XYZ file of C-alpha atoms in Angstrom:
212
model
C 122.743 15.080 -26.418
C 123.119 15.658 -30.085
C 120.041 13.619 -30.960
C 117.957 15.503 -28.271
C 119.121 18.857 -29.410
C 118.156 17.846 -33.073
C 114.627 16.588 -31.887
C 114.166 19.918 -29.841
C 115.103 22.116 -32.885
C 112.967 20.077 -35.161
C 110.041 20.447 -32.814
C 109.999 24.179 -33.317
C 109.595 24.927 -29.668
C 112.743 26.808 -29.267
C 112.544 30.337 -30.314
C 115.357 31.341 -32.846
C 116.831 33.821 -30.367
C 117.531 30.829 -27.959
C 118.722 28.192 -30.337
C 122.428 29.400 -30.190
C 122.369 28.779 -26.384
C 121.096 25.271 -26.947
C 123.734 24.411 -29.884
C 125.816 21.218 -29.231
C 128.899 20.109 -31.228
C 127.848 16.725 -32.423
C 131.141 16.082 -34.304
C 131.913 12.327 -34.506
C 135.620 13.240 -34.082
C 134.938 13.952 -30.277
C 135.965 11.378 -27.956
C 133.778 9.890 -25.134
C 135.957 12.005 -22.553
C 135.547 15.109 -24.825
C 131.732 14.577 -24.774
C 131.563 14.052 -21.173
C 133.401 17.421 -20.592
C 131.150 19.024 -23.120
C 127.913 17.883 -21.466
C 129.208 18.636 -18.070
C 126.858 21.180 -16.467
C 123.841 20.199 -18.535
C 121.133 19.244 -16.228
C 117.551 18.299 -16.533
C 114.813 17.209 -14.018
C 112.494 14.333 -14.599
C 109.175 14.746 -12.991
C 106.495 12.128 -12.494
C 103.398 12.415 -14.454
C 100.794 13.836 -12.078
C 98.084 14.060 -14.601
C 96.994 10.612 -13.519
C 97.058 8.831 -10.273
C 98.926 5.555 -9.715
C 96.625 3.148 -7.713
C 97.972 1.868 -4.467
C 98.080 -1.911 -4.336
C 95.604 -2.020 -1.518
C 93.117 -0.362 -3.481
C 93.488 -2.327 -6.855
C 89.832 -3.602 -6.299
C 88.425 -0.158 -6.031
C 86.952 1.527 -9.019
C 89.090 3.892 -10.889
C 88.712 7.708 -9.684
C 88.717 10.470 -12.237
C 91.452 12.975 -12.219
C 91.666 16.661 -12.912
C 95.176 18.159 -12.566
C 96.342 21.730 -13.158
C 99.725 22.981 -14.089
C 100.743 26.394 -13.389
C 103.973 28.061 -14.373
C 104.163 30.917 -11.833
C 107.112 32.856 -13.418
C 109.616 34.888 -11.141
C 107.443 36.552 -8.488
C 109.513 39.764 -7.922
C 110.956 42.956 -9.259
C 114.607 43.214 -9.541
C 116.443 45.678 -7.381
C 120.139 44.604 -8.413
C 122.430 47.690 -8.691
C 124.220 45.442 -11.363
C 121.503 45.991 -13.899
C 122.761 47.622 -16.992
C 121.709 51.171 -17.471
C 119.989 50.505 -20.804
C 117.897 47.817 -19.008
C 116.559 49.895 -16.365
C 112.961 49.009 -17.308
C 113.540 45.921 -15.172
C 113.069 48.040 -12.063
C 109.564 48.826 -13.353
C 108.020 45.474 -13.726
C 108.445 41.696 -13.552
C 110.317 39.965 -16.118
C 107.018 38.141 -17.152
C 105.242 41.640 -17.801
C 108.100 42.841 -19.839
C 108.253 39.755 -21.732
C 104.541 40.172 -22.523
C 105.196 43.611 -23.756
C 107.970 42.632 -25.898
C 105.862 39.716 -27.399
C 103.051 42.202 -28.240
C 105.420 44.415 -29.975
C 106.873 41.498 -32.118
C 110.338 41.835 -30.647
C 110.137 38.162 -28.857
C 108.382 34.941 -30.079
C 107.937 31.720 -27.893
C 107.804 28.310 -29.102
C 104.203 27.793 -28.016
C 102.956 30.338 -30.274
C 103.755 28.249 -33.330
C 101.371 25.433 -31.961
C 97.847 25.025 -33.282
C 96.148 25.713 -36.375
C 97.147 28.466 -39.034
C 94.139 30.392 -37.860
C 95.174 30.314 -34.314
C 98.847 31.339 -35.139
C 97.589 34.379 -37.228
C 95.775 35.688 -34.288
C 97.257 38.914 -33.049
C 98.948 38.367 -29.700
C 97.178 39.400 -26.628
C 99.168 40.090 -23.531
C 98.088 38.651 -20.306
C 97.067 40.514 -17.175
C 98.578 37.935 -14.933
C 101.031 39.261 -12.385
C 103.417 36.909 -10.679
C 103.462 39.364 -7.806
C 99.805 38.827 -7.178
C 100.360 35.022 -6.976
C 103.094 35.468 -4.450
C 101.644 38.150 -2.460
C 100.115 35.975 0.305
C 96.766 37.981 -0.106
C 93.829 35.516 -0.967
C 92.220 38.035 -3.191
C 95.366 38.842 -5.201
C 95.925 35.101 -5.500
C 92.460 34.616 -6.839
C 92.919 37.428 -9.211
C 96.125 35.982 -10.401
C 94.515 32.626 -11.014
C 91.674 34.108 -12.649
C 93.984 36.175 -15.142
C 95.906 33.101 -15.914
C 92.876 31.146 -16.803
C 91.519 33.892 -18.903
C 94.681 34.220 -21.005
C 96.360 30.796 -20.482
C 99.348 30.925 -23.018
C 101.550 27.893 -21.963
C 101.368 29.010 -18.244
C 98.209 27.336 -17.349
C 97.188 23.975 -18.454
C 94.406 21.700 -17.074
C 94.268 17.905 -17.713
C 91.587 15.239 -17.320
C 92.631 11.627 -17.019
C 95.903 12.413 -18.448
C 94.573 14.179 -21.434
C 95.145 18.092 -21.792
C 91.656 20.059 -21.883
C 92.603 23.540 -21.310
C 95.701 25.692 -22.434
C 97.543 26.826 -25.457
C 94.285 27.284 -27.468
C 92.963 24.008 -26.201
C 89.432 23.924 -24.765
C 87.006 20.920 -24.764
C 83.659 21.071 -26.612
C 80.647 22.306 -24.566
C 79.136 18.774 -24.655
C 82.556 17.163 -23.224
C 82.734 19.856 -20.642
C 79.380 18.944 -19.232
C 80.330 15.063 -19.283
C 83.357 15.783 -17.334
C 81.205 18.032 -14.889
C 78.636 15.297 -14.550
C 81.281 12.681 -13.675
C 82.714 14.770 -10.861
C 79.110 15.518 -9.560
C 78.607 11.894 -9.254
C 82.055 11.147 -7.916
C 82.303 13.916 -5.378
C 78.535 14.142 -4.597
C 76.123 17.024 -6.092
C 76.501 19.066 -2.846
C 80.116 20.005 -4.148
C 78.694 21.770 -6.973
C 75.334 22.970 -5.540
C 76.700 26.547 -5.122
C 77.323 27.241 -8.487
C 74.883 29.189 -10.748
C 73.066 26.895 -13.108
C 73.345 29.648 -15.635
C 76.932 29.581 -15.859
C 78.798 27.681 -18.547
C 80.563 24.312 -17.724
C 83.712 25.925 -19.061
C 83.399 28.672 -16.314
C 82.642 26.007 -13.587
C 85.534 23.756 -14.441
C 87.959 26.531 -14.341
C 86.664 27.545 -10.861
């Protein structure tokens, strides 16, 4: 755990305000029993890599299929109504935690680890809050859900990422070049059949069609 803590801190992905809660005492004087007690309650979930597909043994003789996968971090889709909220935090009754975090980030009170990724030019850009609302995504209304997905794709931050054959192509200031976008589209047109894309406006960019 101590090694993982050091690697996590060194990565720069943990905001300074959160480092204290990640702190682990790595003293060599601790016994294994002490370490076990110290680490009790620390949990992690290991998920399969769904950016690629594992081919079933029955289909090993079939050609490989290209895969586009999308990762969405939906955030909490509710506004708190708890009477236990501190009076000085009553703003929590007015919006979702996500929208409040966006406002705090715009004002410079909160910084996320993903904001330190990318080039110096990207990092120097003023923060633009997202219009995405978790309430729309969890509304059950098709129109609102579509709005939520569109708002996520317009300002991805680290809440919306797309992968092509295991490689990230959208999200966190990552976007493929126009030529590569067209190549990806052409690959899927051939794989899915041209009729799957026939309803798209030819004047639209490959970027827009891919995100759809």
